[in-house]
Coordinates of C-alpha atoms and ligand atoms in Angstrom, one line a residue:
M1 CA -0.1 0.1 -0.1
I2 CA 1.2 3.7 -0.7
D3 CA 0.2 6.7 1.1
V4 CA 0.6 10.4 0.0
Y5 CA 0.3 12.7 2.8
P6 CA 0.7 16.9 1.6
F7 CA 2.6 19.5 3.6
D8 CA 3.3 22.6 5.2
L9 CA 5.1 23.3 8.4
P10 CA 6.7 26.7 9.5
L11 CA 9.7 27.6 10.1
A12 CA 11.5 28.3 12.5
T13 CA 14.6 29.8 11.6
P14 CA 14.1 32.1 7.6
Y15 CA 16.4 29.8 5.5
R16 CA 18.3 32.3 3.4
W17 CA 19.9 32.0 0.2
S18 CA 20.9 32.9 -3.4
K19 CA 16.8 32.7 -4.3
G20 CA 15.3 34.4 -1.9
T21 CA 14.2 34.0 2.7
Q22 CA 12.0 31.7 2.6
H23 CA 9.5 31.3 5.9
S24 CA 7.7 27.8 5.5
R25 CA 8.5 24.6 3.9
A26 CA 6.3 22.6 1.6
G27 CA 6.0 18.6 0.3
L28 CA 5.5 15.8 0.3
I29 CA 5.7 12.6 2.9
F30 CA 4.8 8.5 1.1
R31 CA 4.2 5.7 3.5
V32 CA 4.9 2.6 1.2
T33 CA 3.5 -0.5 3.3
L34 CA 5.2 -4.3 2.5
D35 CA 3.4 -7.3 4.5
G36 CA 3.5 -4.1 7.3
A37 CA 7.4 -3.6 6.9
V38 CA 6.5 0.0 6.3
G39 CA 8.9 2.4 3.7
W40 CA 9.0 6.4 4.2
G41 CA 10.0 8.5 2.1
E42 CA 9.4 12.7 0.7
T43 CA 9.7 15.1 -1.9
A44 CA 10.9 18.3 -1.2
P45 CA 10.2 21.3 -4.3
P46 CA 12.7 24.0 -4.8
P47 CA 12.2 25.7 -1.7
H48 CA 11.9 28.6 -3.3
L49 CA 8.5 28.0 -5.6
P50 CA 5.9 27.9 -4.5
V51 CA 4.0 24.6 -3.7
D52 CA 0.6 23.5 -3.9
G53 CA 0.3 20.0 -1.5
E54 CA -3.4 19.1 -3.7
K55 CA -1.7 19.3 -7.1
L56 CA 1.3 17.5 -5.9
K57 CA -0.6 14.7 -4.4
G58 CA -2.4 15.0 -7.3
E59 CA 0.9 14.6 -10.1
A60 CA 2.0 11.6 -8.0
L61 CA -1.4 9.6 -7.7
D62 CA -1.2 9.4 -10.8
V63 CA 1.3 8.2 -11.9
L64 CA 1.5 5.9 -9.2
K65 CA -2.2 4.9 -10.3
D66 CA -2.8 1.0 -10.7
L67 CA 1.6 0.5 -9.6
D68 CA 1.6 -2.4 -7.9
P69 CA 4.5 -2.4 -5.1
Y70 CA 5.0 -5.8 -4.7
R71 CA 6.2 -6.5 -7.5
E72 CA 9.7 -6.8 -8.0
D73 CA 9.6 -4.6 -11.4
F74 CA 8.0 -1.7 -9.0
I75 CA 10.7 1.5 -10.8
G76 CA 11.0 0.0 -13.5
R77 CA 7.3 0.3 -14.2
L78 CA 7.1 4.0 -12.5
D79 CA 9.8 5.0 -14.1
E80 CA 7.7 4.6 -17.4
R81 CA 5.8 7.6 -16.8
T82 CA 8.5 9.1 -15.9
P83 CA 7.5 10.5 -12.9
A84 CA 9.2 14.8 -12.0
P85 CA 12.5 13.3 -9.7
R86 CA 11.6 15.6 -6.7
I87 CA 9.2 12.4 -7.7
R88 CA 9.9 10.0 -8.0
T89 CA 12.6 11.1 -4.9
G90 CA 9.8 10.6 -2.8
I91 CA 8.4 7.5 -4.5
T92 CA 11.7 5.3 -5.0
T93 CA 13.0 6.6 -1.2
A94 CA 9.6 5.0 0.7
W95 CA 9.3 1.4 -1.7
I96 CA 12.8 1.2 -1.2
A97 CA 13.0 1.7 2.8
A98 CA 10.6 -0.6 3.5
K99 CA 11.9 -3.5 0.8
A100 CA 15.2 -2.8 3.1
A101 CA 12.4 -3.0 6.6
A102 CA 11.4 -5.7 5.1
E103 CA 14.3 -7.4 5.1
G104 CA 15.3 -6.3 8.4
L105 CA 17.9 -4.1 7.2
S106 CA 18.7 -0.2 7.0
F107 CA 18.4 1.9 3.6
A108 CA 22.0 2.0 3.9
E109 CA 22.3 -1.3 4.4
Y110 CA 20.2 -2.3 0.9
L111 CA 21.1 0.4 -0.9
G112 CA 24.9 -1.1 0.0
K113 CA 24.4 -3.8 -0.2
G114 CA 26.3 -6.1 -2.1
W115 CA 29.6 -3.8 -2.8
R116 CA 29.7 -1.2 0.5
Q117 CA 30.1 -1.1 4.5
P118 CA 28.3 1.1 5.7
V119 CA 29.5 2.8 8.2
T120 CA 27.3 4.2 11.6
Q121 CA 28.6 7.5 12.1
V122 CA 28.3 10.5 9.3
P123 CA 30.1 14.1 10.3
V124 CA 28.6 16.9 9.6
N125 CA 28.5 21.0 7.9
G126 CA 27.4 24.0 9.5
L127 CA 24.8 25.8 7.8
V128 CA 25.5 30.2 7.7
G129 CA 23.0 32.0 6.2
E130 CA 23.0 34.9 7.7
A131 CA 23.7 38.3 6.2
D132 CA 24.9 40.5 9.0
P133 CA 28.8 40.3 9.3
A134 CA 28.6 39.4 13.4
A135 CA 25.6 37.2 12.7
V136 CA 28.0 35.0 10.6
V137 CA 30.0 34.9 13.1
E138 CA 27.5 34.0 16.6
R139 CA 25.9 31.4 14.1
C140 CA 29.3 30.0 13.2
G141 CA 30.3 29.7 17.2
Q142 CA 26.9 27.7 17.7
I143 CA 27.8 26.3 15.0
W144 CA 31.4 25.4 16.7
D145 CA 30.1 25.1 19.9
Q146 CA 28.2 21.5 18.0
G147 CA 31.6 20.2 16.9
I148 CA 31.5 20.9 13.7
R149 CA 34.3 22.2 12.0
T150 CA 33.2 23.2 8.9
F151 CA 30.9 26.1 8.4
K152 CA 29.1 26.5 5.0
I153 CA 28.6 29.9 3.9
K154 CA 25.8 31.0 2.0
C155 CA 26.8 34.3 -0.7
T156 CA 25.1 35.6 -3.4
D157 CA 25.7 38.6 -5.2
D158 CA 25.9 41.4 -3.1
H159 CA 30.0 40.1 -3.5
A160 CA 31.0 42.7 -1.1
L161 CA 28.7 41.9 2.2
D162 CA 30.1 38.5 1.1
D163 CA 33.8 39.8 1.5
Q164 CA 33.1 40.9 5.3
R165 CA 30.7 38.2 6.0
V166 CA 34.0 35.2 5.1
A167 CA 37.1 37.5 6.7
A168 CA 34.1 37.4 10.4
I169 CA 34.3 34.0 10.1
R170 CA 37.3 32.8 9.0
A171 CA 39.0 36.0 11.2
A172 CA 37.3 34.0 14.4
F173 CA 37.7 30.5 13.6
P174 CA 41.5 30.3 12.3
D175 CA 40.8 26.0 12.5
A176 CA 37.8 25.7 10.8
T177 CA 36.7 24.7 7.1
L178 CA 35.5 26.9 4.9
R179 CA 33.1 25.6 1.8
L180 CA 31.5 28.7 0.0
D181 CA 28.1 27.5 -2.2
P182 CA 26.6 31.1 -3.6
N183 CA 24.5 29.3 -5.7
E184 CA 24.4 29.1 -9.2
A185 CA 24.8 33.6 -7.8
W186 CA 28.2 34.5 -9.6
T187 CA 29.1 34.9 -13.6
P188 CA 31.4 33.3 -15.8
E189 CA 32.9 36.8 -16.3
N190 CA 33.3 36.7 -12.6
M191 CA 33.5 33.8 -11.3
L192 CA 37.9 33.7 -11.2
S193 CA 38.4 37.2 -9.7
R194 CA 35.4 35.8 -7.5
L195 CA 36.7 32.7 -6.3
E196 CA 40.3 34.5 -6.3
H197 CA 39.7 36.8 -3.7
M198 CA 38.4 33.9 -1.7
S199 CA 41.9 32.2 -1.2
Q200 CA 43.3 34.5 1.1
H201 CA 40.9 32.6 3.1
E202 CA 41.7 29.7 2.2
I203 CA 38.0 27.8 1.2
Q204 CA 38.1 23.8 1.1
Y205 CA 35.6 24.5 -2.0
C206 CA 33.0 26.8 -3.5
E207 CA 29.5 25.2 -4.0
E208 CA 28.3 25.7 -8.1
P209 CA 30.1 29.9 -8.5
I210 CA 27.8 30.3 -11.7
P211 CA 24.2 29.0 -13.5
S212 CA 24.3 24.9 -14.0
A213 CA 22.3 25.7 -17.6
Y214 CA 25.7 27.8 -18.6
T215 CA 28.2 25.4 -16.9
L216 CA 26.4 22.4 -18.6
A217 CA 25.7 24.3 -21.8
N218 CA 30.0 25.3 -21.9
L219 CA 30.9 21.9 -20.4
D220 CA 34.5 22.6 -21.9
R221 CA 34.8 25.7 -21.2
F222 CA 34.0 25.8 -17.7
A223 CA 36.1 22.4 -16.7
R224 CA 39.0 25.6 -17.9
L225 CA 37.5 27.8 -15.7
R226 CA 37.8 25.1 -12.7
E227 CA 41.9 24.9 -14.2
Q228 CA 42.1 28.4 -13.7
S229 CA 40.1 28.3 -9.9
P230 CA 42.6 28.5 -6.4
I231 CA 40.2 27.4 -5.0
P232 CA 38.3 23.2 -6.0
I233 CA 35.0 24.0 -7.6
A234 CA 32.6 21.4 -6.8
L235 CA 29.4 20.9 -9.2
D236 CA 25.5 20.7 -6.9
Q237 CA 22.3 22.3 -9.1
S238 CA 24.1 20.1 -12.0
V239 CA 24.2 16.8 -10.9
T240 CA 21.3 15.8 -12.2
S241 CA 21.8 12.2 -13.5
T242 CA 24.2 9.7 -14.2
E243 CA 25.1 10.4 -18.0
I244 CA 24.8 14.0 -17.0
T245 CA 28.0 13.3 -14.1
K246 CA 29.9 11.3 -16.4
R247 CA 29.8 14.2 -18.8
I248 CA 30.9 16.0 -15.4
I249 CA 33.3 13.8 -15.0
D250 CA 34.5 13.1 -19.0
A251 CA 34.7 16.7 -19.1
K252 CA 36.6 16.9 -15.9
A253 CA 34.8 20.2 -14.8
A254 CA 34.3 19.2 -11.0
D255 CA 37.2 18.3 -7.8
V256 CA 33.5 17.6 -6.3
L257 CA 30.0 15.6 -7.3
I258 CA 27.6 17.3 -4.7
L259 CA 25.3 15.0 -4.2
K260 CA 21.4 15.6 -3.4
S261 CA 18.8 12.6 -4.0
Q262 CA 15.4 15.3 -5.3
A263 CA 18.3 15.8 -8.1
M264 CA 19.0 13.1 -8.7
G265 CA 15.6 11.4 -9.0
G266 CA 16.8 9.0 -5.9
F267 CA 18.6 6.9 -3.6
D268 CA 19.8 3.8 -6.5
H269 CA 21.0 6.4 -8.8
A270 CA 22.4 8.0 -5.9
V271 CA 24.6 4.6 -5.8
E272 CA 25.0 5.0 -9.6
I273 CA 27.1 8.5 -9.0
I274 CA 28.9 8.5 -5.7
R275 CA 29.7 4.5 -7.8
L276 CA 31.1 7.0 -10.9
G277 CA 32.2 9.7 -8.3
E278 CA 34.5 6.5 -6.9
A279 CA 35.8 5.9 -9.4
A280 CA 36.7 8.6 -12.1
G281 CA 38.9 10.1 -7.6
I282 CA 36.6 12.8 -7.0
L283 CA 34.9 13.3 -4.1
S284 CA 31.3 12.8 -3.7
V285 CA 29.7 15.2 -0.6
M286 CA 26.1 13.4 0.4
T287 CA 23.7 17.0 1.5
S288 CA 19.8 17.3 2.1
S289 CA 17.3 19.3 0.2
L290 CA 15.9 21.4 3.5
E291 CA 13.6 18.2 4.1
T292 CA 12.0 16.9 7.1
A293 CA 13.4 14.5 9.7
V294 CA 12.1 12.3 6.7
G295 CA 14.3 12.9 4.3
L296 CA 16.6 13.9 6.3
T297 CA 17.3 9.8 7.7
A298 CA 17.0 9.5 4.5
S299 CA 19.6 11.3 3.1
L300 CA 21.7 10.6 6.1
H301 CA 21.7 7.1 5.3
G302 CA 23.0 7.7 1.7
A303 CA 25.1 9.9 3.0
A304 CA 27.7 6.1 5.5
I305 CA 27.7 4.3 1.7
L306 CA 30.8 7.0 0.9
P307 CA 33.5 6.1 -0.2
P308 CA 35.3 6.2 3.7
P309 CA 37.2 8.7 5.5
L310 CA 33.8 10.5 5.0
P311 CA 33.4 13.6 4.4
A312 CA 31.3 16.7 6.9
C313 CA 28.5 15.9 5.1
G314 CA 25.0 18.8 4.4
L315 CA 22.4 17.2 7.2
S316 CA 22.1 19.8 9.9
L317 CA 19.3 22.0 8.2
G318 CA 17.0 20.4 10.9
R319 CA 17.3 23.4 12.8
F320 CA 15.6 25.4 10.6
Y321 CA 11.9 23.4 11.2
A322 CA 10.0 25.2 14.0
R323 CA 7.8 21.1 14.1
D324 CA 8.9 18.0 12.4
I325 CA 7.6 15.4 11.0
A326 CA 9.6 13.0 13.0
V327 CA 12.8 12.8 15.4
K328 CA 15.5 14.6 13.9
P329 CA 18.9 12.4 14.0
E330 CA 21.3 14.4 16.6
I331 CA 24.0 15.6 16.5
D332 CA 26.5 14.6 18.7
N333 CA 29.8 16.1 18.4
G334 CA 30.0 17.1 15.2
I335 CA 28.6 14.0 14.3
M336 CA 25.0 12.0 12.7
Q337 CA 24.3 8.2 14.0
V338 CA 22.5 6.2 11.2
P339 CA 20.3 4.3 12.4
A340 CA 20.4 0.7 12.5
G341 CA 16.9 0.3 10.7
P342 CA 14.6 -1.2 10.0
G343 CA 14.6 1.3 6.9
L344 CA 15.1 4.3 8.3
G345 CA 15.1 4.1 11.6
L346 CA 12.2 6.6 12.2
S347 CA 11.9 6.5 16.1
S348 CA 7.9 8.1 15.8
V349 CA 6.6 9.9 12.5
D350 CA 3.6 12.0 13.1
L351 CA 1.7 13.3 9.8
T352 CA -1.3 14.9 12.5
Ligands
MG1 MG1 25.0 23.7 -3.1

């Protein structure tokens, strides 16, 4: 049986990034039940786009119509209907988690079956979106106190302000690992000068600096920019499928791959991309998409099958929710414990 629940939850902390500031989060939760084994999944639309929950649910029910979750070729038959990637993520996560639960395995163990023993602990980074340079330092202090040593700093097209923010963080935290994420806000023309300026602050990598549409249409040109960059370049929004990831790797257009199950259409695809990155010697970092505890926990399991030693993954977004659908994984000394299962191992899910 497959149940679909729209949700719309207020955020406790506004989510500020290059595409605006969000105050609530809406999407779909899926529950697949196979002979009593339960699996959960989430569809999380891009944060800056308006969501009509009932319409989204209708779209999901359309692609699910008359599909039998007991059939082994359930995902193949779903794919014949070409579901939108984020809807595919919600459905397939719940289905795979239910299959895992039916075998008494955790989601991570099921994904890694036959090729990877999942780790049990995942280090996380802390997200810094505040605009004011004093506020970012305060925020970084809170993150540091959680034992997190990697800060991911959201950047915008306000270069002067970002320069102040990053300089303030580096001055206050000389030992922290810093990552930048302009979320496509820079341009092919200013990308290198931005990176050269930021390189004085010792940056681990910079995510998706310029619009992904340009990057993917000009992969060789982007690869040359990457080559000249004093800071390693991560691609995030561009990593949407196995085929595109192959093209990115062949063109040598990325030093790091940021993996988001929502963008890739689910964790079966994530497994393919993790293996591609590993074969090419490219670092992969699992990141959640401002999801509820359901999507966040699924991404935590997905992170557990990255090649060890694990990089700090983007999983500390639970704090944005004023209330959540389930108990989110805790961060202890900068580490999240991967639930032992079965399935996602969620301790309670409340859809009221
Ligand atoms: Mg990013």
